[in-house]
PDB file of C-alpha atoms and ligand atoms in Angstrom:
ATOM      1  CA  MET X   1       4.230  -7.131 -32.462  1.00 88.00           C
ATOM      2  CA  ARG X   2       1.404  -8.410 -30.272  1.00 96.00           C
ATOM      3  CA  LYS X   3       2.472 -10.385 -27.225  1.00 97.00           C
ATOM      4  CA  GLN X   4       2.978 -14.088 -28.023  1.00 98.00           C
ATOM      5  CA  ILE X   5       2.323 -16.387 -25.055  1.00 98.00           C
ATOM      6  CA  ALA X   6       2.963 -20.026 -24.225  1.00 98.00           C
ATOM      7  CA  ALA X   7       0.804 -20.777 -21.183  1.00 98.00           C
ATOM      8  CA  ALA X   8       1.032 -24.079 -19.319  1.00 98.00           C
ATOM      9  CA  ASN X   9      -2.134 -25.272 -17.627  1.00 98.00           C
ATOM     10  CA  TRP X  10      -1.104 -27.953 -15.162  1.00 98.00           C
ATOM     11  CA  LYS X  11      -4.711 -28.394 -13.989  1.00 98.00           C
ATOM     12  CA  MET X  12      -4.873 -30.634 -10.870  1.00 98.00           C
ATOM     13  CA  ASN X  13      -1.713 -32.602 -11.606  1.00 98.00           C
ATOM     14  CA  LEU X  14       1.737 -33.215 -10.058  1.00 98.00           C
ATOM     15  CA  SER X  15       3.047 -33.266  -6.504  1.00 98.00           C
ATOM     16  CA  TYR X  16       4.956 -30.269  -5.183  1.00 98.00           C
ATOM     17  CA  ALA X  17       8.285 -32.050  -5.779  1.00 98.00           C
ATOM     18  CA  GLU X  18       7.246 -33.047  -9.299  1.00 98.00           C
ATOM     19  CA  GLY X  19       6.277 -29.449  -9.976  1.00 98.00           C
ATOM     20  CA  GLU X  20       9.676 -28.200  -8.806  1.00 98.00           C
ATOM     21  CA  LYS X  21      11.410 -30.740 -11.019  1.00 98.00           C
ATOM     22  CA  LEU X  22       9.307 -29.849 -14.055  1.00 98.00           C
ATOM     23  CA  ILE X  23      10.104 -26.146 -13.741  1.00 98.00           C
ATOM     24  CA  ASP X  24      13.794 -26.862 -13.242  1.00 98.00           C
ATOM     25  CA  GLU X  25      13.859 -29.068 -16.334  1.00 98.00           C
ATOM     26  CA  LEU X  26      12.022 -26.441 -18.338  1.00 98.00           C
ATOM     27  CA  LEU X  27      14.429 -23.697 -17.310  1.00 98.00           C
ATOM     28  CA  ALA X  28      17.376 -25.997 -17.992  1.00 97.00           C
ATOM     29  CA  ALA X  29      16.318 -25.917 -21.653  1.00 97.00           C
ATOM     30  CA  GLY X  30      17.724 -22.377 -21.527  1.00 96.00           C
ATOM     31  CA  ILE X  31      15.170 -20.742 -23.804  1.00 97.00           C
ATOM     32  CA  SER X  32      15.555 -16.978 -23.724  1.00 95.00           C
ATOM     33  CA  LEU X  33      12.463 -15.063 -24.731  1.00 98.00           C
ATOM     34  CA  ALA X  34      12.222 -12.026 -26.975  1.00 98.00           C
ATOM     35  CA  ASP X  35      10.587  -8.888 -25.588  1.00 98.00           C
ATOM     36  CA  HIS X  36       7.215  -9.758 -27.144  1.00 98.00           C
ATOM     37  CA  GLN X  37       7.241 -13.387 -25.933  1.00 98.00           C
ATOM     38  CA  GLN X  38       5.945 -14.634 -22.593  1.00 98.00           C
ATOM     39  CA  VAL X  39       5.793 -17.970 -20.781  1.00 98.00           C
ATOM     40  CA  VAL X  40       3.095 -18.322 -18.119  1.00 98.00           C
ATOM     41  CA  LEU X  41       2.801 -21.322 -15.811  1.00 98.00           C
ATOM     42  CA  ALA X  42      -0.733 -21.831 -14.465  1.00 99.00           C
ATOM     43  CA  VAL X  43      -0.013 -24.052 -11.492  1.00 98.00           C
ATOM     44  CA  PRO X  44      -2.190 -25.257  -8.585  1.00 98.00           C
ATOM     45  CA  PHE X  45      -2.657 -22.694  -5.782  1.00 98.00           C
ATOM     46  CA  PRO X  46      -0.271 -24.366  -3.265  1.00 98.00           C
ATOM     47  CA  TYR X  47       2.573 -24.193  -5.797  1.00 98.00           C
ATOM     48  CA  LEU X  48       2.209 -20.555  -6.845  1.00 98.00           C
ATOM     49  CA  THR X  49       4.893 -19.037  -4.629  1.00 98.00           C
ATOM     50  CA  MET X  50       7.291 -21.890  -5.394  1.00 98.00           C
ATOM     51  CA  ALA X  51       6.761 -21.453  -9.147  1.00 98.00           C
ATOM     52  CA  ARG X  52       6.971 -17.656  -8.852  1.00 98.00           C
ATOM     53  CA  ASP X  53      10.300 -17.887  -7.015  1.00 98.00           C
ATOM     54  CA  ARG X  54      11.730 -20.474  -9.396  1.00 98.00           C
ATOM     55  CA  VAL X  55      11.085 -18.362 -12.507  1.00 98.00           C
ATOM     56  CA  ALA X  56      12.091 -15.095 -10.818  1.00 97.00           C
ATOM     57  CA  GLY X  57      14.949 -13.525 -12.730  1.00 92.00           C
ATOM     58  CA  GLN X  58      14.074 -15.357 -15.970  1.00 97.00           C
ATOM     59  CA  LYS X  59      13.024 -12.687 -18.431  1.00 97.00           C
ATOM     60  CA  ASN X  60       9.321 -12.927 -19.348  1.00 98.00           C
ATOM     61  CA  TYR X  61       8.620 -16.120 -17.408  1.00 98.00           C
ATOM     62  CA  SER X  62       5.772 -15.812 -14.905  1.00 98.00           C
ATOM     63  CA  VAL X  63       2.947 -17.630 -13.175  1.00 98.00           C
ATOM     64  CA  ALA X  64      -0.839 -17.735 -13.212  1.00 99.00           C
ATOM     65  CA  ALA X  65      -3.561 -18.981 -10.912  1.00 98.00           C
ATOM     66  CA  GLN X  66      -6.078 -21.316 -12.530  1.00 98.00           C
ATOM     67  CA  ASN X  67      -9.101 -19.585 -11.018  1.00 98.00           C
ATOM     68  CA  CYS X  68     -10.167 -16.920  -8.541  1.00 98.00           C
ATOM     69  CA  SER X  69     -13.303 -16.055  -6.610  1.00 98.00           C
ATOM     70  CA  GLN X  70     -15.942 -13.725  -7.970  1.00 98.00           C
ATOM     71  CA  HIS X  71     -16.096 -12.208  -4.462  1.00 98.00           C
ATOM     72  CA  GLU X  72     -13.706  -9.725  -2.910  1.00 98.00           C
ATOM     73  CA  SER X  73     -13.507 -11.469   0.490  1.00 98.00           C
ATOM     74  CA  GLY X  74     -15.688 -13.086   3.103  1.00 98.00           C
ATOM     75  CA  ALA X  75     -17.323 -16.357   4.110  1.00 98.00           C
ATOM     76  CA  TYR X  76     -16.513 -18.432   1.020  1.00 98.00           C
ATOM     77  CA  THR X  77     -14.773 -21.486   2.448  1.00 98.00           C
ATOM     78  CA  GLY X  78     -12.275 -23.051   0.083  1.00 97.00           C
ATOM     79  CA  ASP X  79     -12.202 -20.111  -2.297  1.00 98.00           C
ATOM     80  CA  THR X  80      -9.219 -17.904  -3.196  1.00 98.00           C
ATOM     81  CA  SER X  81      -9.604 -14.212  -3.921  1.00 98.00           C
ATOM     82  CA  ALA X  82      -7.870 -12.074  -6.521  1.00 98.00           C
ATOM     83  CA  ALA X  83      -6.663  -9.914  -3.609  1.00 98.00           C
ATOM     84  CA  MET X  84      -4.900 -12.938  -2.112  1.00 98.00           C
ATOM     85  CA  LEU X  85      -3.275 -13.723  -5.455  1.00 98.00           C
ATOM     86  CA  ALA X  86      -2.122 -10.122  -5.801  1.00 98.00           C
ATOM     87  CA  SER X  87      -0.694 -10.249  -2.275  1.00 98.00           C
ATOM     88  CA  ILE X  88       1.664 -13.056  -3.357  1.00 98.00           C
ATOM     89  CA  ARG X  89       2.463 -11.218  -6.618  1.00 98.00           C
ATOM     90  CA  VAL X  90       0.675 -13.509  -9.061  1.00 98.00           C
ATOM     91  CA  PRO X  91       0.364 -11.531 -12.303  1.00 98.00           C
ATOM     92  CA  TYR X  92      -2.099 -13.696 -14.289  1.00 98.00           C
ATOM     93  CA  CYS X  93      -5.274 -15.661 -13.607  1.00 98.00           C
ATOM     94  CA  VAL X  94      -7.047 -18.122 -15.909  1.00 98.00           C
ATOM     95  CA  ILE X  95     -10.755 -17.327 -15.912  1.00 98.00           C
ATOM     96  CA  GLY X  96     -13.595 -19.394 -17.299  1.00 98.00           C
ATOM     97  CA  HIS X  97     -11.747 -22.537 -18.306  1.00 98.00           C
ATOM     98  CA  SER X  98     -14.281 -24.940 -19.818  1.00 97.00           C
ATOM     99  CA  GLU X  99     -13.708 -27.389 -16.960  1.00 97.00           C
ATOM    100  CA  ARG X 100     -14.762 -24.667 -14.488  1.00 97.00           C
ATOM    101  CA  ARG X 101     -17.744 -23.784 -16.660  1.00 97.00           C
ATOM    102  CA  GLU X 102     -18.808 -27.421 -16.904  1.00 96.00           C
ATOM    103  CA  TYR X 103     -18.042 -28.920 -13.477  1.00 97.00           C
ATOM    104  CA  PHE X 104     -18.539 -25.808 -11.361  1.00 97.00           C
ATOM    105  CA  HIS X 105     -21.332 -24.266 -13.425  1.00 97.00           C
ATOM    106  CA  GLU X 106     -19.571 -20.951 -13.871  1.00 98.00           C
ATOM    107  CA  SER X 107     -21.821 -18.685 -15.913  1.00 98.00           C
ATOM    108  CA  ASN X 108     -20.857 -15.829 -18.220  1.00 98.00           C
ATOM    109  CA  GLU X 109     -22.132 -13.400 -15.551  1.00 98.00           C
ATOM    110  CA  GLU X 110     -20.001 -14.976 -12.818  1.00 98.00           C
ATOM    111  CA  LEU X 111     -16.986 -14.852 -15.126  1.00 98.00           C
ATOM    112  CA  ALA X 112     -17.611 -11.149 -15.711  1.00 98.00           C
ATOM    113  CA  ARG X 113     -17.301 -10.657 -11.943  1.00 98.00           C
ATOM    114  CA  LYS X 114     -14.137 -12.754 -11.744  1.00 98.00           C
ATOM    115  CA  THR X 115     -12.665 -10.664 -14.548  1.00 98.00           C
ATOM    116  CA  ASP X 116     -13.539  -7.514 -12.599  1.00 98.00           C
ATOM    117  CA  ARG X 117     -12.009  -8.853  -9.392  1.00 98.00           C
ATOM    118  CA  SER X 118      -8.800  -9.662 -11.292  1.00 98.00           C
ATOM    119  CA  PHE X 119      -8.558  -6.219 -12.861  1.00 98.00           C
ATOM    120  CA  ALA X 120      -9.292  -4.603  -9.502  1.00 98.00           C
ATOM    121  CA  HIS X 121      -6.070  -6.192  -8.256  1.00 98.00           C
ATOM    122  CA  SER X 122      -4.009  -5.599 -11.412  1.00 98.00           C
ATOM    123  CA  ILE X 123      -4.052  -9.278 -12.361  1.00 98.00           C
ATOM    124  CA  THR X 124      -4.228 -10.040 -16.078  1.00 98.00           C
ATOM    125  CA  PRO X 125      -7.120 -12.370 -16.859  1.00 98.00           C
ATOM    126  CA  ILE X 126      -6.532 -15.168 -19.338  1.00 98.00           C
ATOM    127  CA  PHE X 127     -10.159 -15.413 -20.340  1.00 98.00           C
ATOM    128  CA  CYS X 128     -11.201 -18.751 -21.873  1.00 98.00           C
ATOM    129  CA  CYS X 129     -13.961 -19.266 -24.380  1.00 98.00           C
ATOM    130  CA  GLY X 130     -14.903 -22.080 -26.723  1.00 98.00           C
ATOM    131  CA  GLU X 131     -17.763 -24.205 -27.939  1.00 97.00           C
ATOM    132  CA  PRO X 132     -18.810 -27.791 -27.192  1.00 95.00           C
ATOM    133  CA  LEU X 133     -18.962 -30.388 -29.954  1.00 93.00           C
ATOM    134  CA  GLU X 134     -22.718 -30.140 -30.555  1.00 94.00           C
ATOM    135  CA  ILE X 135     -22.437 -26.401 -31.220  1.00 95.00           C
ATOM    136  CA  ARG X 136     -19.578 -26.974 -33.671  1.00 94.00           C
ATOM    137  CA  GLU X 137     -21.608 -29.683 -35.402  1.00 92.00           C
ATOM    138  CA  ALA X 138     -24.589 -27.340 -35.637  1.00 95.00           C
ATOM    139  CA  GLY X 139     -22.296 -24.717 -37.169  1.00 95.00           C
ATOM    140  CA  THR X 140     -23.238 -22.025 -34.632  1.00 97.00           C
ATOM    141  CA  GLN X 141     -19.839 -21.719 -32.930  1.00 97.00           C
ATOM    142  CA  ASN X 142     -19.264 -18.115 -34.020  1.00 98.00           C
ATOM    143  CA  ASP X 143     -22.390 -16.825 -32.293  1.00 98.00           C
ATOM    144  CA  TYR X 144     -21.740 -19.024 -29.261  1.00 98.00           C
ATOM    145  CA  VAL X 145     -18.281 -17.628 -28.538  1.00 98.00           C
ATOM    146  CA  ALA X 146     -19.345 -14.069 -29.407  1.00 98.00           C
ATOM    147  CA  GLN X 147     -21.973 -14.366 -26.681  1.00 98.00           C
ATOM    148  CA  GLN X 148     -19.364 -15.633 -24.193  1.00 98.00           C
ATOM    149  CA  LEU X 149     -17.282 -12.522 -24.918  1.00 98.00           C
ATOM    150  CA  SER X 150     -20.144 -10.056 -24.888  1.00 98.00           C
ATOM    151  CA  GLU X 151     -21.680 -11.326 -21.633  1.00 98.00           C
ATOM    152  CA  SER X 152     -18.400 -11.551 -19.728  1.00 98.00           C
ATOM    153  CA  LEU X 153     -16.209  -8.820 -21.195  1.00 98.00           C
ATOM    154  CA  PHE X 154     -18.094  -6.043 -22.928  1.00 98.00           C
ATOM    155  CA  HIS X 155     -18.583  -4.026 -19.756  1.00 98.00           C
ATOM    156  CA  LEU X 156     -14.791  -3.549 -19.636  1.00 98.00           C
ATOM    157  CA  SER X 157     -13.163  -0.288 -20.647  1.00 98.00           C
ATOM    158  CA  ALA X 158     -11.035  -0.132 -23.789  1.00 97.00           C
ATOM    159  CA  GLU X 159      -8.018   0.363 -21.534  1.00 97.00           C
ATOM    160  CA  GLN X 160      -8.825  -2.852 -19.637  1.00 97.00           C
ATOM    161  CA  LEU X 161      -9.357  -4.757 -22.860  1.00 97.00           C
ATOM    162  CA  THR X 162      -5.820  -3.983 -23.971  1.00 96.00           C
ATOM    163  CA  GLN X 163      -4.604  -5.702 -20.777  1.00 97.00           C
ATOM    164  CA  LEU X 164      -6.615  -8.873 -21.399  1.00 98.00           C
ATOM    165  CA  VAL X 165      -5.533 -12.216 -22.837  1.00 98.00           C
ATOM    166  CA  ILE X 166      -8.098 -14.464 -24.507  1.00 98.00           C
ATOM    167  CA  ALA X 167      -7.757 -18.229 -24.935  1.00 98.00           C
ATOM    168  CA  TYR X 168      -9.946 -19.951 -27.503  1.00 98.00           C
ATOM    169  CA  GLU X 169     -10.355 -23.577 -26.499  1.00 96.00           C
ATOM    170  CA  PRO X 170     -12.863 -25.666 -28.430  1.00 95.00           C
ATOM    171  CA  ILE X 171     -14.102 -28.134 -25.829  1.00 93.00           C
ATOM    172  CA  TRP X 172     -14.041 -31.003 -28.332  1.00 92.00           C
ATOM    173  CA  ALA X 173     -10.272 -30.519 -28.669  1.00 90.00           C
ATOM    174  CA  ILE X 174      -9.354 -30.393 -24.970  1.00 86.00           C
ATOM    175  CA  GLY X 175      -7.523 -33.482 -23.771  1.00 83.00           C
ATOM    176  CA  THR X 176      -8.915 -35.467 -26.689  1.00 85.00           C
ATOM    177  CA  GLY X 177      -5.874 -35.487 -28.922  1.00 80.00           C
ATOM    178  CA  LYS X 178      -8.132 -33.954 -31.571  1.00 81.00           C
ATOM    179  CA  THR X 179      -6.730 -30.518 -32.444  1.00 84.00           C
ATOM    180  CA  ALA X 180      -8.615 -27.898 -34.381  1.00 86.00           C
ATOM    181  CA  SER X 181      -7.119 -27.604 -37.837  1.00 91.00           C
ATOM    182  CA  THR X 182      -4.935 -24.592 -38.522  1.00 93.00           C
ATOM    183  CA  GLU X 183      -7.764 -23.242 -40.694  1.00 94.00           C
ATOM    184  CA  GLN X 184     -10.403 -23.756 -37.993  1.00 94.00           C
ATOM    185  CA  ALA X 185      -8.219 -22.040 -35.390  1.00 95.00           C
ATOM    186  CA  GLN X 186      -7.321 -19.071 -37.608  1.00 96.00           C
ATOM    187  CA  GLU X 187     -10.928 -18.630 -38.734  1.00 97.00           C
ATOM    188  CA  MET X 188     -12.211 -18.546 -35.144  1.00 98.00           C
ATOM    189  CA  HIS X 189      -9.407 -16.284 -33.915  1.00 98.00           C
ATOM    190  CA  ALA X 190     -10.095 -13.831 -36.735  1.00 98.00           C
ATOM    191  CA  HIS X 191     -13.786 -13.969 -35.821  1.00 98.00           C
ATOM    192  CA  LEU X 192     -13.028 -13.269 -32.143  1.00 98.00           C
ATOM    193  CA  ARG X 193     -10.856 -10.330 -33.111  1.00 98.00           C
ATOM    194  CA  ALA X 194     -13.619  -9.010 -35.371  1.00 98.00           C
ATOM    195  CA  VAL X 195     -16.111  -9.295 -32.488  1.00 98.00           C
ATOM    196  CA  LEU X 196     -13.726  -7.290 -30.287  1.00 98.00           C
ATOM    197  CA  ALA X 197     -13.125  -4.777 -33.092  1.00 98.00           C
ATOM    198  CA  LYS X 198     -16.850  -4.186 -33.548  1.00 98.00           C
ATOM    199  CA  GLN X 199     -17.195  -3.312 -29.872  1.00 98.00           C
ATOM    200  CA  TYR X 200     -13.889  -1.538 -29.197  1.00 98.00           C
ATOM    201  CA  GLY X 201     -12.420  -0.628 -32.587  1.00 98.00           C
ATOM    202  CA  ALA X 202      -9.745  -2.378 -34.613  1.00 98.00           C
ATOM    203  CA  ALA X 203      -6.797  -0.649 -32.941  1.00 97.00           C
ATOM    204  CA  ILE X 204      -7.792  -2.044 -29.525  1.00 97.00           C
ATOM    205  CA  ALA X 205      -8.743  -5.499 -30.842  1.00 98.00           C
ATOM    206  CA  ASP X 206      -5.398  -5.716 -32.561  1.00 98.00           C
ATOM    207  CA  GLN X 207      -3.572  -5.544 -29.233  1.00 97.00           C
ATOM    208  CA  VAL X 208      -5.313  -8.505 -27.561  1.00 98.00           C
ATOM    209  CA  PRO X 209      -3.355 -11.783 -27.628  1.00 98.00           C
ATOM    210  CA  ILE X 210      -5.647 -14.678 -28.554  1.00 98.00           C
ATOM    211  CA  LEU X 211      -4.201 -18.067 -27.590  1.00 98.00           C
ATOM    212  CA  TYR X 212      -5.333 -21.396 -28.970  1.00 97.00           C
ATOM    213  CA  GLY X 213      -5.896 -24.320 -26.589  1.00 96.00           C
ATOM    214  CA  GLY X 214      -6.899 -27.919 -27.140  1.00 94.00           C
ATOM    215  CA  SER X 215      -4.358 -30.699 -27.683  1.00 93.00           C
ATOM    216  CA  VAL X 216      -1.480 -28.370 -28.546  1.00 96.00           C
ATOM    217  CA  LYS X 217       1.579 -30.592 -28.854  1.00 96.00           C
ATOM    218  CA  ALA X 218       5.262 -30.214 -29.670  1.00 96.00           C
ATOM    219  CA  GLY X 219       4.437 -31.514 -33.152  1.00 96.00           C
ATOM    220  CA  ASN X 220       1.592 -29.146 -34.062  1.00 96.00           C
ATOM    221  CA  ALA X 221       2.443 -25.931 -32.180  1.00 97.00           C
ATOM    222  CA  ALA X 222       4.526 -24.266 -34.895  1.00 97.00           C
ATOM    223  CA  GLU X 223       1.858 -24.779 -37.527  1.00 97.00           C
ATOM    224  CA  LEU X 224      -0.917 -23.470 -35.258  1.00 97.00           C
ATOM    225  CA  PHE X 225       1.091 -20.485 -34.029  1.00 97.00           C
ATOM    226  CA  ALA X 226       2.079 -19.515 -37.566  1.00 97.00           C
ATOM    227  CA  SER X 227      -1.455 -18.268 -38.260  1.00 97.00           C
ATOM    228  CA  PRO X 228      -1.663 -14.475 -38.099  1.00 96.00           C
ATOM    229  CA  ASP X 229      -4.333 -14.333 -35.372  1.00 97.00           C
ATOM    230  CA  VAL X 230      -3.021 -17.197 -33.218  1.00 98.00           C
ATOM    231  CA  ASP X 231      -0.784 -15.615 -30.592  1.00 98.00           C
ATOM    232  CA  GLY X 232       0.430 -18.745 -28.812  1.00 98.00           C
ATOM    233  CA  GLY X 233      -1.261 -21.475 -26.823  1.00 98.00           C
ATOM    234  CA  LEU X 234      -2.814 -22.585 -23.555  1.00 98.00           C
ATOM    235  CA  VAL X 235      -1.405 -26.061 -23.119  1.00 98.00           C
ATOM    236  CA  GLY X 236      -2.639 -28.795 -20.794  1.00 97.00           C
ATOM    237  CA  GLY X 237      -1.247 -32.318 -21.206  1.00 97.00           C
ATOM    238  CA  ALA X 238       1.873 -31.389 -23.162  1.00 98.00           C
ATOM    239  CA  SER X 239       2.855 -28.793 -20.552  1.00 98.00           C
ATOM    240  CA  LEU X 240       3.506 -31.589 -18.045  1.00 98.00           C
ATOM    241  CA  VAL X 241       6.504 -32.832 -20.036  1.00 98.00           C
ATOM    242  CA  ALA X 242       9.413 -30.365 -19.964  1.00 98.00           C
ATOM    243  CA  ALA X 243      10.813 -31.271 -23.394  1.00 98.00           C
ATOM    244  CA  ASP X 244       7.382 -30.995 -25.020  1.00 98.00           C
ATOM    245  CA  PHE X 245       6.540 -27.663 -23.453  1.00 98.00           C
ATOM    246  CA  ALA X 246      10.023 -26.360 -24.312  1.00 98.00           C
ATOM    247  CA  ALA X 247       9.377 -27.230 -27.958  1.00 98.00           C
ATOM    248  CA  ILE X 248       6.035 -25.410 -27.755  1.00 98.00           C
ATOM    249  CA  ILE X 249       7.760 -22.305 -26.345  1.00 98.00           C
ATOM    250  CA  ARG X 250      10.259 -22.444 -29.196  1.00 98.00           C
ATOM    251  CA  ALA X 251       7.358 -22.504 -31.662  1.00 98.00           C
ATOM    252  CA  LEU X 252       6.192 -19.019 -30.612  1.00 98.00           C
ATOM    253  CA  LYS X 253       6.413 -16.360 -33.302  1.00 97.00           C
TER     254      LYS X 253
HETATM  255  P1  PGA H   1      -4.968 -30.027 -23.451  1.00 59.56           P
HETATM  256  O1  PGA H   1      -5.691 -28.997 -22.462  1.00 59.56           O
HETATM  257  O2  PGA H   1      -3.771 -29.327 -24.017  1.00 59.56           O
HETATM  258  O3  PGA H   1      -4.601 -31.187 -22.586  1.00 59.56           O
HETATM  259  O4  PGA H   1      -5.967 -30.385 -24.517  1.00 59.56           O
HETATM  260  C1  PGA H   1      -5.791 -27.650 -22.802  1.00 59.56           C
HETATM  261  C2  PGA H   1      -6.548 -26.901 -21.726  1.00 59.56           C
HETATM  262  O5  PGA H   1      -7.539 -27.430 -21.202  1.00 59.56           O
HETATM  263  O6  PGA H   1      -6.166 -25.779 -21.338  1.00 59.56           O
END
């Protein structure tokens, strides 16, 4: 079975002590993961080593950075490189979250470079894509996300693609309480997989976990994750409450 992933995206929330407490509460739920299941906590940079150490020894629990630089190193004040993340043994990095695209003007080309920097340091990118409301209303979301994939990912080798995780996050569903319907999510995930299959072949596309993000909650996770092409979720708000995120983990296939 394809990897099924519950990824928490804390964004810019919680103090260090609150972060410690949240992880402890989550682990106290005692959820043991099957071989094909994975929990990934995307925490703020200053908390990465703390989170890494807290989940160490818990099978298939790990951490992610929320971003990395497109550059290898140098005079980029305030930025964090993939090499630095690798040096503190961070295995995943979220790339191209819609908030980065919108507020920091990250382009598809820049995200291609960030993806390359991550792979260069053996960090698994969790590559985000998704359309804004006006694109959904115009009915052109399939082409829009296909272009995000082709411009940022299609230079990758087939081998690299099998290491990638994709998160589909319709922008109109993020933090709005408005979730895509199960049908909308499955339809888009199947489309994304078809786009990958056209470029890399079905056998490769079949291996790529595609997570859904956008107002995933304890109450809707099981229904969303039940769809054949939805391989878990990237969860913002609900990941800040241990009991809610624990329920979301339990909803993984
Ligand atoms: P949300 O955020 O779950 O709060 O909608 C999801 C995300 O932005 O990753």
